Coordinates of C-alpha atoms in Angstrom, one line a residue:
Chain A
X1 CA -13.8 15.3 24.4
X2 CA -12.2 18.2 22.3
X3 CA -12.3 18.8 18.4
X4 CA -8.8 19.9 17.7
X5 CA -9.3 19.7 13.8
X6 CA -12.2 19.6 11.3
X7 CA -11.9 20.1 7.8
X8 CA -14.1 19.9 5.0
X9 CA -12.7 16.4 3.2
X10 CA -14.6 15.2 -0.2
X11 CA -17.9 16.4 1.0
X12 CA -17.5 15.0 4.5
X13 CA -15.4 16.8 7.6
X14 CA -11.6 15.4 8.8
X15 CA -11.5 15.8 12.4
X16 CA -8.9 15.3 15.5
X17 CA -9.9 15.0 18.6
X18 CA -8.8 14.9 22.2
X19 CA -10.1 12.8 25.3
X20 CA -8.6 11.8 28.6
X21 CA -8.3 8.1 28.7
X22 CA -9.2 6.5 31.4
X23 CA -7.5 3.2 30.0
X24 CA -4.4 4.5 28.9
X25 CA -4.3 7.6 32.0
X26 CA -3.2 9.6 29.6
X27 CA -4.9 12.8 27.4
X28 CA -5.2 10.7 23.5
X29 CA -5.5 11.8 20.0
X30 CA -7.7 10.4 17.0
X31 CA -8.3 11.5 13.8
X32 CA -12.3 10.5 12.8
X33 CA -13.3 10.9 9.1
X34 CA -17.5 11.6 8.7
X35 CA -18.1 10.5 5.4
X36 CA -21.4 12.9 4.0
X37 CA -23.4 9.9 4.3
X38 CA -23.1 10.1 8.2
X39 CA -24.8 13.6 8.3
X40 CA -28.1 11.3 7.4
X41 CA -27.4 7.8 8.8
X42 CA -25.3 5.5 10.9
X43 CA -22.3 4.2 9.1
X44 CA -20.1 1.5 9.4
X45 CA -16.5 1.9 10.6
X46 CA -13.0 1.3 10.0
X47 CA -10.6 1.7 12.7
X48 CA -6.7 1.7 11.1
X49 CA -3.9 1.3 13.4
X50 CA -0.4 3.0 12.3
X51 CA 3.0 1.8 12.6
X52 CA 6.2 2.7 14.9
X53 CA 6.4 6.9 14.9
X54 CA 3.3 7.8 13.9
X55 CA 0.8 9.4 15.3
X56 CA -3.1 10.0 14.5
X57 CA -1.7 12.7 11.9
X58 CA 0.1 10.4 9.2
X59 CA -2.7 8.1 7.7
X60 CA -5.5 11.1 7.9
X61 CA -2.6 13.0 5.8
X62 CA -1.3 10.7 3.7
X63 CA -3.4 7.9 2.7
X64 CA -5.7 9.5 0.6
X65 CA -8.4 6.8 2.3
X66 CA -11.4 9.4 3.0
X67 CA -12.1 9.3 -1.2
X68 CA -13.2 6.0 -0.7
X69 CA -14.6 6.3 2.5
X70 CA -16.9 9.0 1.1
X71 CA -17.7 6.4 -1.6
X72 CA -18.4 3.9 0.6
X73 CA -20.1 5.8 3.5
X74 CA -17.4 4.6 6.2
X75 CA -16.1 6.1 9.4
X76 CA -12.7 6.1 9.4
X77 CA -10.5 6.1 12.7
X78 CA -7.1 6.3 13.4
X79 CA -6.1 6.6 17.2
X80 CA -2.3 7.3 17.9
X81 CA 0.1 4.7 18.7
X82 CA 0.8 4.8 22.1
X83 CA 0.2 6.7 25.1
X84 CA 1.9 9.8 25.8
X85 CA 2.2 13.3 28.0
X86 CA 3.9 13.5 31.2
X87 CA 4.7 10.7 33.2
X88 CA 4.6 8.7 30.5
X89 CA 7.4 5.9 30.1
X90 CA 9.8 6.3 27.2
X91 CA 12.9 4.7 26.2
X92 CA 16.0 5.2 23.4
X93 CA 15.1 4.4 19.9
X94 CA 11.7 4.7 18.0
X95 CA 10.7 1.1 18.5
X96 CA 10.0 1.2 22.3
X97 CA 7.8 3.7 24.3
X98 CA 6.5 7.2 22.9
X99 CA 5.1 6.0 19.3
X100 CA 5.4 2.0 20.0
X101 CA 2.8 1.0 21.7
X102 CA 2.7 -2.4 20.1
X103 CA -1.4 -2.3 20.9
X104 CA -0.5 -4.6 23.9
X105 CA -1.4 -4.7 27.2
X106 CA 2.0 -3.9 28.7
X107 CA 2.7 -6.3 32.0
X108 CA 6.4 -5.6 33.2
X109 CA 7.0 -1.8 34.8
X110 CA 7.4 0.9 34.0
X111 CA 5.2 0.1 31.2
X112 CA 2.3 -1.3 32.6
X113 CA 0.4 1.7 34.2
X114 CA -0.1 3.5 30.8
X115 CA 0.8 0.6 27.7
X116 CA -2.6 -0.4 27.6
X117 CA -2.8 0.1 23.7
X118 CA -4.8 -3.2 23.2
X119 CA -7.8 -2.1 25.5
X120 CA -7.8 1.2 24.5
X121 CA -8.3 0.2 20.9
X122 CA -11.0 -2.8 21.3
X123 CA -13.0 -1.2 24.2
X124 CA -12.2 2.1 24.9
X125 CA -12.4 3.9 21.7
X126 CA -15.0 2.3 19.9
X127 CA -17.1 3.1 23.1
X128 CA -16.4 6.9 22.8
X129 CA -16.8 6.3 19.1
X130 CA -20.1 4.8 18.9
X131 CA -21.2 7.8 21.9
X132 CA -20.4 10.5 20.1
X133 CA -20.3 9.8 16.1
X134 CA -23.1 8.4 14.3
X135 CA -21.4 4.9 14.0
X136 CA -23.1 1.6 13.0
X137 CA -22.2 -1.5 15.3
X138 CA -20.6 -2.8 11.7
X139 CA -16.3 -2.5 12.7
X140 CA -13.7 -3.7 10.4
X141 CA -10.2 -3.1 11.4
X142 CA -7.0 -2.1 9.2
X143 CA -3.3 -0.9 9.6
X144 CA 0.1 -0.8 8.8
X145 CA 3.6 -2.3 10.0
X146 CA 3.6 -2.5 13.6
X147 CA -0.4 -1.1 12.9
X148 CA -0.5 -4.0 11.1
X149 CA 0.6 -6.3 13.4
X150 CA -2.5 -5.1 15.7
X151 CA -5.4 -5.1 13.5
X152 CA -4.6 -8.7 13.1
X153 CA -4.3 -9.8 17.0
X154 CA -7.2 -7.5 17.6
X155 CA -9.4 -9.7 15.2
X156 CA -8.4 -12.9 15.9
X157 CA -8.4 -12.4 19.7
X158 CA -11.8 -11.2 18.9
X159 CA -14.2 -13.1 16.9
X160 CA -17.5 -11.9 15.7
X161 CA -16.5 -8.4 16.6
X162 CA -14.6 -7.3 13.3
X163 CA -16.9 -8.5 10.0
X164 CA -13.2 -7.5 8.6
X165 CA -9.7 -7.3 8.8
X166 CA -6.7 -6.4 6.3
X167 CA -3.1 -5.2 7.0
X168 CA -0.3 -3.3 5.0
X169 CA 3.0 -4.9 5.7
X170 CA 2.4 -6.0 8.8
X171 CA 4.4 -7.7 11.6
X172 CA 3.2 -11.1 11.2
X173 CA 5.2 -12.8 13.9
X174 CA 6.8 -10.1 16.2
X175 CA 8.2 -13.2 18.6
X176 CA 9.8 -14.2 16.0
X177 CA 12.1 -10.9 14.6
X178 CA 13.7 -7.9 16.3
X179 CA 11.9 -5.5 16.8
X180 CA 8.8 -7.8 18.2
X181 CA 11.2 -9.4 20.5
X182 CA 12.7 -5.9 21.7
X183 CA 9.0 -4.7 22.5
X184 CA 7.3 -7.7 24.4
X185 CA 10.7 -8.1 25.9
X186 CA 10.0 -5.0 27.4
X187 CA 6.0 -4.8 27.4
X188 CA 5.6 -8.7 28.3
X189 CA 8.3 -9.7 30.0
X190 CA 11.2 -12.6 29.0
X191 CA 9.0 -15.5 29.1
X192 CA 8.0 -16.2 25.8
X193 CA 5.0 -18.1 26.5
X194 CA 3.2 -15.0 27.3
X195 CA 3.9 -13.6 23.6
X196 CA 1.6 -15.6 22.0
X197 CA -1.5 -14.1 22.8
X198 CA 0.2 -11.0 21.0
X199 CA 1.2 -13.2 17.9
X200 CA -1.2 -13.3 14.6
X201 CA 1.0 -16.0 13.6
X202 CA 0.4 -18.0 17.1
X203 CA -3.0 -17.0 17.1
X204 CA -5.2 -18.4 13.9
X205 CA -3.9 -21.8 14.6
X206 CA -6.6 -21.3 17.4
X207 CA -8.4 -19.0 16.2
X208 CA -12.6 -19.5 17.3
X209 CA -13.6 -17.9 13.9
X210 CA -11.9 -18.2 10.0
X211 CA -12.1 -14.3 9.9
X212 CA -10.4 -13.7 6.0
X213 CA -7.4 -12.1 6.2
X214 CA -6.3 -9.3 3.8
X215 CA -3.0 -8.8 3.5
X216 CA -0.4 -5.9 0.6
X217 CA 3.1 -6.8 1.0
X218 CA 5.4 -4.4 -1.0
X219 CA 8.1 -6.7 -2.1
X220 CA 11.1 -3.9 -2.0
X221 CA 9.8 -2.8 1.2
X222 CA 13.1 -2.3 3.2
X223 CA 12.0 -4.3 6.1
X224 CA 10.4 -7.4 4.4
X225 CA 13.3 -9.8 5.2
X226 CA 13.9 -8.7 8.7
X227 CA 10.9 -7.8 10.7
X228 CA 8.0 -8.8 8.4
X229 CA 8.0 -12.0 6.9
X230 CA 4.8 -12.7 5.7
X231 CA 5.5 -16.6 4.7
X232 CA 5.5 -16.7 8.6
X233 CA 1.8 -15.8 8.4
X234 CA 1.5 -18.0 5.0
X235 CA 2.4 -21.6 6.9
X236 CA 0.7 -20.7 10.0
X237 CA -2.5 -20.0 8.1
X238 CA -1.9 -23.0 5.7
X239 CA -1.3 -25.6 8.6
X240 CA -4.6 -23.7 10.3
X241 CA -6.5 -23.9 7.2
X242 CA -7.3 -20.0 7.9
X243 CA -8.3 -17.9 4.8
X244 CA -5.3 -15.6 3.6
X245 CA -5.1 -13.8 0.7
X246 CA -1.2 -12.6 1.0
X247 CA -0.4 -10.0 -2.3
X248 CA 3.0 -9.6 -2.7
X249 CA 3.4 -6.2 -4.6
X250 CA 6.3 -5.4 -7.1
X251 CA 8.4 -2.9 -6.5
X252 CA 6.6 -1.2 -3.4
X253 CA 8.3 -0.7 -0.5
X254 CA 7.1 0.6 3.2
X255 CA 5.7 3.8 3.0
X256 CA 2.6 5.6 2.3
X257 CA 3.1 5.8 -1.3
X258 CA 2.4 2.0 -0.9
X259 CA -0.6 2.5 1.6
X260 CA -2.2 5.3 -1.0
X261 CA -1.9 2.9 -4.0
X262 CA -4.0 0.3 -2.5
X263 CA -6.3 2.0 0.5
X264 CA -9.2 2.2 -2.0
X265 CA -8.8 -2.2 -2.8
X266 CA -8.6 -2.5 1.5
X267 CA -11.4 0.0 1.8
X268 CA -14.0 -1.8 -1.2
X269 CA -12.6 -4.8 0.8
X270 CA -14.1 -3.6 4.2
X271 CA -17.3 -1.9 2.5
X272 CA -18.8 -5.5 1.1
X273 CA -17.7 -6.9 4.6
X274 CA -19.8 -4.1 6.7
X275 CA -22.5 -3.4 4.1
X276 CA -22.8 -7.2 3.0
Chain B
X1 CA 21.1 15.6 -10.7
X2 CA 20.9 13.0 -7.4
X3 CA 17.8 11.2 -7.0
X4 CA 16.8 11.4 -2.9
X5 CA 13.9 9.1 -2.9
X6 CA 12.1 6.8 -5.1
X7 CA 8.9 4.6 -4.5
X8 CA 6.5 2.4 -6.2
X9 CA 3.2 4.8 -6.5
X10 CA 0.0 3.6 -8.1
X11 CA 1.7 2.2 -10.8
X12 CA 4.5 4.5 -11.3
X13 CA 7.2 6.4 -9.6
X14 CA 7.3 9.0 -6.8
X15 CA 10.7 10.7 -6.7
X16 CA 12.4 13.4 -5.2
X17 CA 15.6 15.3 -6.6
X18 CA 18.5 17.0 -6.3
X19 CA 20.1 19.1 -8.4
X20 CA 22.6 22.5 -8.0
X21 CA 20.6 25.4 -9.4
X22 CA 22.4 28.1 -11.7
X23 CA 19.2 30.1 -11.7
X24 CA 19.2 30.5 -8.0
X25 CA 22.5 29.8 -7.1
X26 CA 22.2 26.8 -4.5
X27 CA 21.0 23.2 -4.8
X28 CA 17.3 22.5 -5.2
X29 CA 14.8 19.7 -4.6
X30 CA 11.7 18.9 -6.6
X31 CA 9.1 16.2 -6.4
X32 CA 8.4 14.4 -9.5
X33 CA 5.5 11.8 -10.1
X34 CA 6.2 9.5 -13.4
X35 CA 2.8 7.7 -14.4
X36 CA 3.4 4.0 -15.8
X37 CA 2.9 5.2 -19.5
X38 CA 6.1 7.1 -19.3
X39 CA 7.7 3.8 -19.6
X40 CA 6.4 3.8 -23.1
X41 CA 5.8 7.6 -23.7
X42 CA 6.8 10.6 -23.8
X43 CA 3.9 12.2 -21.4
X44 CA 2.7 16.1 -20.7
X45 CA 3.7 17.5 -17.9
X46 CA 1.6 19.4 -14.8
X47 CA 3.7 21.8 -13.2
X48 CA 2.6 22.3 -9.1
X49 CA 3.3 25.1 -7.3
X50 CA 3.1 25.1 -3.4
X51 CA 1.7 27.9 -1.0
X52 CA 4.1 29.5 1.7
X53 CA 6.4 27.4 4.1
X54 CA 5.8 24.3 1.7
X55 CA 8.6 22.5 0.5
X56 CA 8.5 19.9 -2.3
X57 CA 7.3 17.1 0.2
X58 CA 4.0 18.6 1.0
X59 CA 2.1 17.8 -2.5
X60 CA 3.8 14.9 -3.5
X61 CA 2.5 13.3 0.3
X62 CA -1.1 14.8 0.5
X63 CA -2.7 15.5 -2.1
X64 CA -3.6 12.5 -3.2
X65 CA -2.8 13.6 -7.0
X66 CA -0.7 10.5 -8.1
X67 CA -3.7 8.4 -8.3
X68 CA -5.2 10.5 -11.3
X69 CA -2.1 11.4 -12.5
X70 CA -1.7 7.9 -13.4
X71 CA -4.6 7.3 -14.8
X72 CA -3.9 10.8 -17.5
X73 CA -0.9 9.3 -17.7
X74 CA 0.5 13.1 -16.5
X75 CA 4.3 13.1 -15.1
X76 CA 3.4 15.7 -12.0
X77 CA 6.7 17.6 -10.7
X78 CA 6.7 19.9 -7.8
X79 CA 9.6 22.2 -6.7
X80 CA 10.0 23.8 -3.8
X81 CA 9.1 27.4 -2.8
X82 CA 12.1 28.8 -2.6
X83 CA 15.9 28.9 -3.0
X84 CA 17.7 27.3 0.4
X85 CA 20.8 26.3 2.4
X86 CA 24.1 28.7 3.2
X87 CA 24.6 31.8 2.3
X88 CA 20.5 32.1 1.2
X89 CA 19.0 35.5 2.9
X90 CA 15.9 34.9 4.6
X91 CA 13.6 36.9 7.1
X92 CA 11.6 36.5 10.9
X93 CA 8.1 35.0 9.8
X94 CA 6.9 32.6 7.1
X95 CA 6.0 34.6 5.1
X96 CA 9.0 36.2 3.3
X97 CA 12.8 34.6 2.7
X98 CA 13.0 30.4 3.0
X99 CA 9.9 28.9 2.1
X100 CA 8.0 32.2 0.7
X101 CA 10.1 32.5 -2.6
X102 CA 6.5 34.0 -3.9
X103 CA 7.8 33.0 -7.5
X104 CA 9.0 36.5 -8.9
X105 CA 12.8 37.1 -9.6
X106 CA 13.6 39.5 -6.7
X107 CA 15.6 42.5 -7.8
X108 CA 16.3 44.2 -4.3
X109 CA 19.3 43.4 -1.9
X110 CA 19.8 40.8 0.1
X111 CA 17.5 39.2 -2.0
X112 CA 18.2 39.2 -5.7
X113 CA 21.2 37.0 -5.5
X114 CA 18.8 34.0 -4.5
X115 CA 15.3 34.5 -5.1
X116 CA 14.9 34.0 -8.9
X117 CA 12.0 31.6 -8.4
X118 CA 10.3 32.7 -11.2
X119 CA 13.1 31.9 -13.6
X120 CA 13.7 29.0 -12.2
X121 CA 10.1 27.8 -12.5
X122 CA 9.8 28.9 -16.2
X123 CA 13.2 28.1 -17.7
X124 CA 15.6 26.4 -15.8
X125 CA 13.2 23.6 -14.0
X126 CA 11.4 22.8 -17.5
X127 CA 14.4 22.4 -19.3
X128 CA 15.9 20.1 -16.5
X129 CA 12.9 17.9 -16.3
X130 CA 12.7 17.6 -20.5
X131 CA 16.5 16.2 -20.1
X132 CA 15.8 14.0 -17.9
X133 CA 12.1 12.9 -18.0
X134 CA 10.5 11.0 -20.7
X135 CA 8.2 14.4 -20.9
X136 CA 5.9 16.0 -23.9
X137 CA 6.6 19.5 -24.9
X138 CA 2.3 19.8 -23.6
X139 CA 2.5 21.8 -20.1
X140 CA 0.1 22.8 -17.7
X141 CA 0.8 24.5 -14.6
X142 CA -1.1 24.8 -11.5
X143 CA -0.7 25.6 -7.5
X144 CA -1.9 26.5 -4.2
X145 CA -2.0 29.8 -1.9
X146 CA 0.7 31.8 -2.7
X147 CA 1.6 29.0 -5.6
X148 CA -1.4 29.9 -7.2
X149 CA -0.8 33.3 -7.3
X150 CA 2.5 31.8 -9.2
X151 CA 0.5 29.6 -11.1
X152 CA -1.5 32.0 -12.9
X153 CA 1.3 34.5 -13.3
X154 CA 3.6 32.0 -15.2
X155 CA 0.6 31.0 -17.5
X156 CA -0.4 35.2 -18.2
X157 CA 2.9 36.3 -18.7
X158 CA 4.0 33.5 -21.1
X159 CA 1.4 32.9 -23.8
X160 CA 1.2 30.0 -25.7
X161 CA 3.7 27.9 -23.2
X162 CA 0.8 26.4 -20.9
X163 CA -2.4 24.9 -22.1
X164 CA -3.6 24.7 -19.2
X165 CA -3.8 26.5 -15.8
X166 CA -5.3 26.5 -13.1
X167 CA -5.4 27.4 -8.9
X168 CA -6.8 26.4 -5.5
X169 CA -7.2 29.2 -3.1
X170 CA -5.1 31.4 -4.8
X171 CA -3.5 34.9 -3.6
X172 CA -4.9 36.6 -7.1
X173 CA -4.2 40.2 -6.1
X174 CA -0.9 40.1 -3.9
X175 CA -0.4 44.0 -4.7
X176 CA -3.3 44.7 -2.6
X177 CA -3.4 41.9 0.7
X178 CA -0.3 41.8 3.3
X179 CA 1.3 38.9 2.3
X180 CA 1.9 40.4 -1.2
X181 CA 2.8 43.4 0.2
X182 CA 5.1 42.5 2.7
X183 CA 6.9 40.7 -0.2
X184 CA 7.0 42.4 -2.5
X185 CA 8.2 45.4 -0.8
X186 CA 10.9 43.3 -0.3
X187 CA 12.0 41.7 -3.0
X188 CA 11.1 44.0 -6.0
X189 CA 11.0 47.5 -4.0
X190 CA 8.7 50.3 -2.7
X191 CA 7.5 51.4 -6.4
X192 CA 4.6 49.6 -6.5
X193 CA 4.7 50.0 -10.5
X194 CA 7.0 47.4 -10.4
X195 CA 4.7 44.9 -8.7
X196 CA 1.7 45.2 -11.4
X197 CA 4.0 42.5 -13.9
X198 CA 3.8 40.0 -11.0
X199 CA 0.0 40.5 -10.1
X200 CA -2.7 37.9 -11.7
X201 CA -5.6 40.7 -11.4
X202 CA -3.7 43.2 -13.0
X203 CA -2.1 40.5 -16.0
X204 CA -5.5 39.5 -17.3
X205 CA -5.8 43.0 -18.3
X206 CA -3.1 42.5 -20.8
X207 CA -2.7 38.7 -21.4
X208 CA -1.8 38.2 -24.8
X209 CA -3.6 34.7 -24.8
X210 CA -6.7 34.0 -23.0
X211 CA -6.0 31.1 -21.1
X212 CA -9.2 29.8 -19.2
X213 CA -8.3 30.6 -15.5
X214 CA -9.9 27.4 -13.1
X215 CA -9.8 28.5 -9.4
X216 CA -11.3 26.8 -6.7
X217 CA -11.8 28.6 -3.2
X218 CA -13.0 27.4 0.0
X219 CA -15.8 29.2 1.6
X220 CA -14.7 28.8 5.1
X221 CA -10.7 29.2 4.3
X222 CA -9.1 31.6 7.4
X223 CA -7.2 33.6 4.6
X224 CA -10.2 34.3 2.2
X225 CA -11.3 38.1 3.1
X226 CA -7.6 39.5 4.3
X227 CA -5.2 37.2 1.8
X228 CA -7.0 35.7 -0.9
X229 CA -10.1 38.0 -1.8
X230 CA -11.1 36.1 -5.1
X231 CA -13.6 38.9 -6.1
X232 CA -10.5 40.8 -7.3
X233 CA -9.9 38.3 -9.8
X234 CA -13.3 38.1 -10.8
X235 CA -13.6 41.7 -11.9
X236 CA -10.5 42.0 -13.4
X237 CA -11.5 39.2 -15.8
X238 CA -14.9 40.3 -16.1
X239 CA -13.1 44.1 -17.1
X240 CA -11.2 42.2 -19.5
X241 CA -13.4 39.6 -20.9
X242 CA -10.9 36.6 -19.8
X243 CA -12.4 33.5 -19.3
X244 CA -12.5 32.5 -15.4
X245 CA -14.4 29.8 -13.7
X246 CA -14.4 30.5 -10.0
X247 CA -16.1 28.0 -7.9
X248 CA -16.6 28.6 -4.3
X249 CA -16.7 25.3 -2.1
X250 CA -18.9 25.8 0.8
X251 CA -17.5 24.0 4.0
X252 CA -13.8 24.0 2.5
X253 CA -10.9 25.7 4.5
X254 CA -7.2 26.7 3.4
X255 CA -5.6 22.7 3.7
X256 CA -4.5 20.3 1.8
X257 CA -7.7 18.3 2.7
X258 CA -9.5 20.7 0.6
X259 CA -6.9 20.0 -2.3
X260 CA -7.0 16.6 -2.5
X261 CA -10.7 17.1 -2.4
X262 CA -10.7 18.6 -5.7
X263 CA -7.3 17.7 -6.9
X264 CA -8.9 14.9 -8.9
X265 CA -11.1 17.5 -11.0
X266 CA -8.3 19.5 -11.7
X267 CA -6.2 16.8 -13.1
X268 CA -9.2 15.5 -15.9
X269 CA -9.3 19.4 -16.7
X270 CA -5.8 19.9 -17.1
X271 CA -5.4 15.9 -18.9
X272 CA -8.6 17.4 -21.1
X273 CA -6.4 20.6 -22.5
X274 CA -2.9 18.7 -22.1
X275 CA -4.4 15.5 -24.4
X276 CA -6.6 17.1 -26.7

């Protein structure tokens, strides 16, 4: 583990660090946020997964999340959002490879000796986490787009681990619209049947526990009628009988000037969940 | 005027501009934040001015000010730091030509046919935004690094215009640290006589008006004892009897993490004066 970062951040320290991941095989980036509280107990935490190009720089920079977190007393986490370096497999277009990680386990070569994003975020990380920051066993999960996509599959594939989960414009059913279809095409492989695991709108129709979800849809986000369509996520939950609170949002579209505007709602959200 | 961007922000609007500048002879972009009351009113407006290599992207992303701006019910706009595209002379390094306009209006060669950024700032900019912006005749002006430096030389040299100003980490005494001299050298000359109307420490000296200086500084900021040296300020307005509140955050460095630490402070001091 190396600090690349730390900066004084409302009274608590922004940092980056580096590791060598033994899941991915791969050198990784995180940003980790310490609110003050941490400096004098263990506090819960909030991993956030970003969408397609981002990497552990954009929600530390642009989110504006660690006020709340140092209201709340919450870690906050944001790992990159695929694995990278040499040797790495890429491909053409932003929505495969370097930055699209999909948090899958990747199955079909050449991506399936480093796409590993889905065990790296639900075991491998919070391991290093918990060994090395002052972390509570208290997770909740949160993240954006294709981010958002994960934080859901990552709950429901795992209940009792998450005592939370919310998403920003996610991709609720990414068999079901291009650019889900382009990556587990890729990552999974052509038979669909194997997608499912990967889908949040597949998955709470079995899901083992009625985790809540929390979900901001901007409804002039550019993407909304193409890749996200939350009413996917709406009948699935409603023939599941899953809790969903869906808000659509007027006039907010994808980016983090949407994220920013409602962080602190996701982050009060989280903070009864892990506190409660 | 073109508008570049536009999205959905707390309430309001984040926008980006466009517009051919007379002052400085080549198109210009600025950031500006509209709060949701200037639907229905005319609102003050907080002038930001960012630190070398900044353009108008850098606030208007991280600093987290659009929240409290829309609470004030402040319109926040935010050019860039200096004039750009063909024909624009510029220099090896950050720190002088594109991105280092250092808001004075250069009178040496190959400069002075671009770099007008003080002008621009004062006149041209202000009258823009009132034509187009449901704005108040109440400014305020504040920035960061070398845009505080601008920040409090716009508010000395032109009494009566802001009401309110203030600074994080500002370069207070640029006649006497490198950046400021490497500068202005170059775009006002080798007489150093003609650098003292573009100094803050040596302004107070003379204001006209005394405008309450706010600066923060961060204790553990990499440019505080060769760049910034706050002490200079501090005696000059303790020479003068101007009023200056310097508070020195232990822990902070030179980022915007340290701004939008403290952003939030700045806006209720500036809504206070701007309101009242």
């Amino acid at each position: 583990m190396q600090r690349l970062e730390s900066h004084a951040c409302f009274g608590g320290r922004q940092e980056v660090w580096s590791h060598p991941s033994t899941t991915l095989r791969c050198d990784m980036r995180f940003g980790v946020y310490l609110p003050p509280q941490a400096e004098q107990q263990a506090c819960p935490v909030l991993y956030w997964l970003s969408g397609l190009t981002c990497s552990e720089q954009n929600f530390i920079a642009k989110a504006g999340a660690q006020r709340y977190a140092a209201h709340h007393g919450l870690i906050l986490v944001a790992p990159d959002t695929s694995p990278r370096g040499e040797g790495v497999a890429d491909a053409e277009g932003y929505d495969l490879g370097l930055g699209a990680g999909f948090y899958v386990n990747a199955t079909q070569a050449p991506w399936s000796s480093h796409y590993r994003m889905y065990d790296y975020v639900v075991d491998e990380l919070p391991a290093l986490v918990d060994a090395h920051f002052p972390s509570s066993t208290a997770r909740a999960i949160s993240g954006h787009s294709m981010g958002g996509h994960g934080a859901l599959v990552v709950a429901l594939r795992n209940p009792g681990r998450y005592r939370s989960v919310s998403a920003f414009a996610p991709i609720v059913a990414p068999s079901q619209v291009p650019w889900g279809e382009k990556a587990f095409s890729a990552y999974l492989g052509a038979d669909r049947a194997a997608w499912q695991a990967w889908d949040a709108s597949e998955l709470v129709s079995s899901a083992a526990e009625k985790l809540p979800l929390l979900v901001d849809q901007g409804e002039d986000d550019e993407f909304l009628a193409s890749q996200l369509q939350p009413e996917r996520l709406q009948a699935a939950c409603t023939a599941a009988g899953h809790p969903l609170r869906l808000r659509l949002q007027p006039g907010y579209d994808h980016s983090y000037y949407f994220i920013a505007s409602f962080i602190g709602e996701h982050l009060a959200h989280h903070a009864r969940a892990l506190k409660g």
